[in-house]
Amino acid sequence: MLQTRDLIWGLLFIGCAAAIQVQITPTQGEISVGESKFFLCEVVGDAKDIDWYAPSGEKILPNMPDIFVNRADETTSTLTIYHANVDSAGIYKCVAKNGDKEAQATVQVKIFQKITFASAPSPQEFNEGDDADIVCNVVSSPPPTIIWKHKGSKIQVAKDVRYKIMDNGHLQIRGIKKIDEGMYNCEARVMARGEIDFKMIKVVVNVLPTIRARLSEVNATADIGSSALLACDADGFPEPTVTWAHNNIVLETGDKYSLNEDGSELVIKDVKKVDEGDYTCIAKNKAGEKAEEVSLNVFVQPKITYLNNQTASEFDNQVTLTCEALGDPTPTISWSFENRVFTEGEQASWTRPDKYESLDRNIVVRSHARVSSLTLKNIVFTYAGQYLCTASNSIGQDNQHMYLEVRYAPKIQGRVTVYTWEGNAANISCEVEAHPGASVVWFRDGLQLPSANTTNMKIYNTQSVSYLEITPDSQSDFGSYNCTATNAMGTDSKEFLLIQAEVPSSPEIQQVEPFSSTAVVAFEEPDSMGGVPIIKYKVEWRLPGQDWTGSEHDANDEMTTITIVGLKPETTYEVKMSAINGKGEGESSLASTFKTEPVQYSFTISSEIPTTIAATTMAIREPSAPILEVKVQDKGNTLKVNWIKQDDGGSPIKHYLVRYKAVSIPNKEKHVSDWKPEIRLPYNSEYVMLNGLDWNTEYEVHVVAENQQGKSEPAVISFRTATDPTTIPDAVDSSSGLGTGAIVGILIVVFFLLLLGVDVTCYFLNKCGLLMCIAVNFCGKAGPGAKSKDIEEGKAAFTKDESKEPIVEVRTEEEHIPNQGGGGPTEPNETTPLTEPEPAAADTTSTVVNLLPCTATNSVAESFSTAQSSPASESITLTTSASSPTKAAPANSSPKNSPAAQSSSLNANTQPDVGPLVDLSDTPKVPSPTPLVSEPVSPPSTNADGPQSQRDPVKAPDSTQNKDSQVDGPTKDAPNILCTGSTTPAQNDGKTVKDDKTKGQTELKNATDEVKTVPNEAPQTNGNESKA
């Protein structure tokens, strides 16, 4: 039927083709619901009108909402269908007219529904354990087929009975679990069109909260400003919110309560007793809520509410002390006095378990509920004092003191006997215990002191002690003295004895432990001290038949040994001791004999050498560690470390090695610094000065002695420097300050005084300045210290000398051994003369210096430059401590010397190249009583052999006055002087040799070397002399 109709239309079209032809493009169309599509109607031939008709036969007007017709030109017209729906389906017709001519064409429009997810929300939430219905509503024409996938796999409903696909396409999961959570794929398919689409749906499984209290019971203390923490831990999905409730009231953060971010912790501030009770912790999320109870127990610390002081008199019947206290639990109350404690229940009877009685029944404790009483019977003065009431329970305690005042008559105490001697003041102490305070009076033979004819007695009174100071003039001042004390309660008196003190008895030498060069004397203190403490011990030793040598040592409670030093090896000595107190020195002990140890040798015979000529080798050992002692100097951060030489191990000490470091610093953590650079000191050094130390810092010092065999064990000593002194400026009243004019005037006066001082100094020292000009021009004087014309010429000759070498002065200091602190001269200071006064001419001797060749060992050359220094030369002081038994004397030089050898050489036993302890600080120059005069120097002379490089030890001309310079110990590190065989050495055998040309004596014995370079203050008579 349809084909016939089409055929008819085709014939009609052909018949009319000659007139008008119409064609629609596309010829048919399929539109999905909601989509838009247009159709083009093209006309061949002249057409006046082109119209479109809907499937209903109605002409489509241009302004319809969903269907739009537009004629673009004379031959085309467009039909546009917007947002197609099911009603838009049908046959649309395009008609072209021109007068009576008409042509038309049709197009069939089909509308279909694409796959559309009408309802498939994501995520979809379910509670754990519920039957979950996962919604996925799909619309299409024809209806689609639904397939569900999970984790990339198709859900097999037949294999898992928990899954079911509903008729509406929903997926049902019975008893959903947390493991079922995840992404689900809802896939829709239309087989007719081969269309497919899917939707991912997130499934969330919520879990009901679980809650657990950290502590089911919490204890807190009230009224101390403390806080209580209640906490519970909740779990679930999603994360539950936690709230707290008390007495059905939800608690919120405020002045009383505070909650953390998740609400799991509740802090109750300033806990009171009313805060006690149950608190509910509630956890809630989408799956539901759970609650847990937490109990708060509030305890109250003991608090003493009543305790008062009491007053009683000695010998009263009794006095009762009462103490009341509050607390939860109820506190237990106890009493204590000094070291005695009285507690309820101790030594209680069966009938009165709350009653305590002491053994002497003078102290009774009774307690009831929160009240306790302490009853003291038969009052004595020893009951007076502070009593402590203690209330305690399981969470704390409270203490309060009360004072029991007991009025009693004076009671005198104190040492009955006092020792002293004539001319030495002594205090007799009369200690008085009394309440109220007592007045004290002293008597002697019934007369009150001090009397009119007693001038050697004084009385000093304090609140509890009266002192009678007596300075005995004669034996009659010794005897009995009476002290009498009186107050309102009564009177007491006591006799005191002043006894003549005696010197102590002799100490007992128990043992002498000798070494090669030292000995340790062990002793027991004297049986009798003589009534006064021992202040020193004196030890004396000698070779048999010779004079005693002694030293004194300060006594202390722990002193049981004394070390003797400077002994000779393998030598027999005698030693004795005595004790010294304020009265004087006691008798000496019996002399004990000992012999020092020899230097240990061991002989080894080499197997490789014939026994007849086998060499012996000396086995020496390392020295013993020295004994250290620290002395704080005037400056708190400068310390002097002394040491006492011990056994040298059979070989002379080469040098001492000193190092130190800071161990700890206050207000810091444990701090250990690095060792300071090691200090090397000569063998005869006895101390080292540590300067510039940090304030209030603990230091550790190590001192090691070294000989040819090796080093000793380090002697270690620790000390702490003083605290850094601080200066607090005095407050100055600003209103009392000087005016500007006064200050300017003072400055001007000070300025002129300084100018005057400088001018005077220049006048006396350098003979220049304003005063010098006045003295020369007006007075005709050349000033003090001016020399003659010859001296001026010598000065001019000195000025032309370009060597400008410094003048060297050598001075000595006597050795000071800390262990022998009694006999030797004191340590030199800045005011000590550089040299000792010259002895009498009859006793004047000089020692011969051993002038060995430079190629020999154990020698050192010490040069004294005879060239004069310029007045502008700087003054430098070099100080080192050294002790040596060597004696030396200057040797006269021959005038036949080359210019390169204008020095006097002193050769002594040399030591390894060790630098002395040097102090380069500027020290005042003190003129020496015995000036050092250098040897005269003749002009340079030459001969046929050229300049002489050596000097002959010949006597100086009689016209030249040579003075000895005292040398105390060998000088270290002196440069070696080239010598040849023509030099005649003088053997130094320790003997003294007199020289008629000498006026002083040089001794090198236990001394301290000090070399000072001083400026040449003025030219001498021969132009080559220097003055120290």
PDB file of C-alpha atoms in Angstrom, residues 418-428 444 455-458 468-479 481 498-501 583:
ATOM      1  CA  VAL A 418      90.345  28.490 130.430  1.00  0.00           C
ATOM      2  CA  TYR A 419      94.080  28.422 129.631  1.00  0.00           C
ATOM      3  CA  THR A 420      96.321  31.383 128.762  1.00  0.00           C
ATOM      4  CA  TRP A 421      99.677  32.895 129.665  1.00  0.00           C
ATOM      5  CA  GLU A 422     100.973  36.190 130.917  1.00  0.00           C
ATOM      6  CA  GLY A 423     100.441  38.976 128.410  1.00  0.00           C
ATOM      7  CA  ASN A 424      97.954  36.969 126.307  1.00  0.00           C
ATOM      8  CA  ALA A 425      94.288  37.958 126.526  1.00  0.00           C
ATOM      9  CA  ALA A 426      91.727  35.206 127.279  1.00  0.00           C
ATOM     10  CA  ASN A 427      87.920  35.204 127.339  1.00  0.00           C
ATOM     11  CA  ILE A 428      85.937  33.415 130.037  1.00  0.00           C
ATOM     12  CA  ARG A 444      86.780  37.897 142.118  1.00  0.00           C
ATOM     13  CA  THR A 455      92.873  47.652 134.301  1.00  0.00           C
ATOM     14  CA  ASN A 456      93.544  44.358 132.567  1.00  0.00           C
ATOM     15  CA  MET A 457      89.927  43.124 132.663  1.00  0.00           C
ATOM     16  CA  LYS A 458      86.957  43.963 130.444  1.00  0.00           C
ATOM     17  CA  LEU A 468      85.179  38.386 130.866  1.00  0.00           C
ATOM     18  CA  GLU A 469      88.365  39.346 128.983  1.00  0.00           C
ATOM     19  CA  ILE A 470      91.505  39.026 131.126  1.00  0.00           C
ATOM     20  CA  THR A 471      95.053  39.850 130.097  1.00  0.00           C
ATOM     21  CA  PRO A 472      97.191  38.342 132.905  1.00  0.00           C
ATOM     22  CA  ASP A 473     100.003  40.549 134.111  1.00  0.00           C
ATOM     23  CA  SER A 474     101.308  38.214 136.769  1.00  0.00           C
ATOM     24  CA  GLN A 475     100.652  34.877 138.429  1.00  0.00           C
ATOM     25  CA  SER A 476      98.117  36.530 140.734  1.00  0.00           C
ATOM     26  CA  ASP A 477      95.691  37.035 137.824  1.00  0.00           C
ATOM     27  CA  PHE A 478      95.241  33.280 137.519  1.00  0.00           C
ATOM     28  CA  GLY A 479      92.646  31.626 139.707  1.00  0.00           C
ATOM     29  CA  TYR A 481      86.290  33.917 138.864  1.00  0.00           C
ATOM     30  CA  LEU A 498      91.830  30.731 134.662  1.00  0.00           C
ATOM     31  CA  ILE A 499      94.886  28.438 134.435  1.00  0.00           C
ATOM     32  CA  GLN A 500      98.442  29.157 133.321  1.00  0.00           C
ATOM     33  CA  ALA A 501      99.113  27.483 129.937  1.00  0.00           C
ATOM     34  CA  LYS A 583     102.940  29.801 124.773  1.00  0.00           C
TER      35      LYS A 583
END
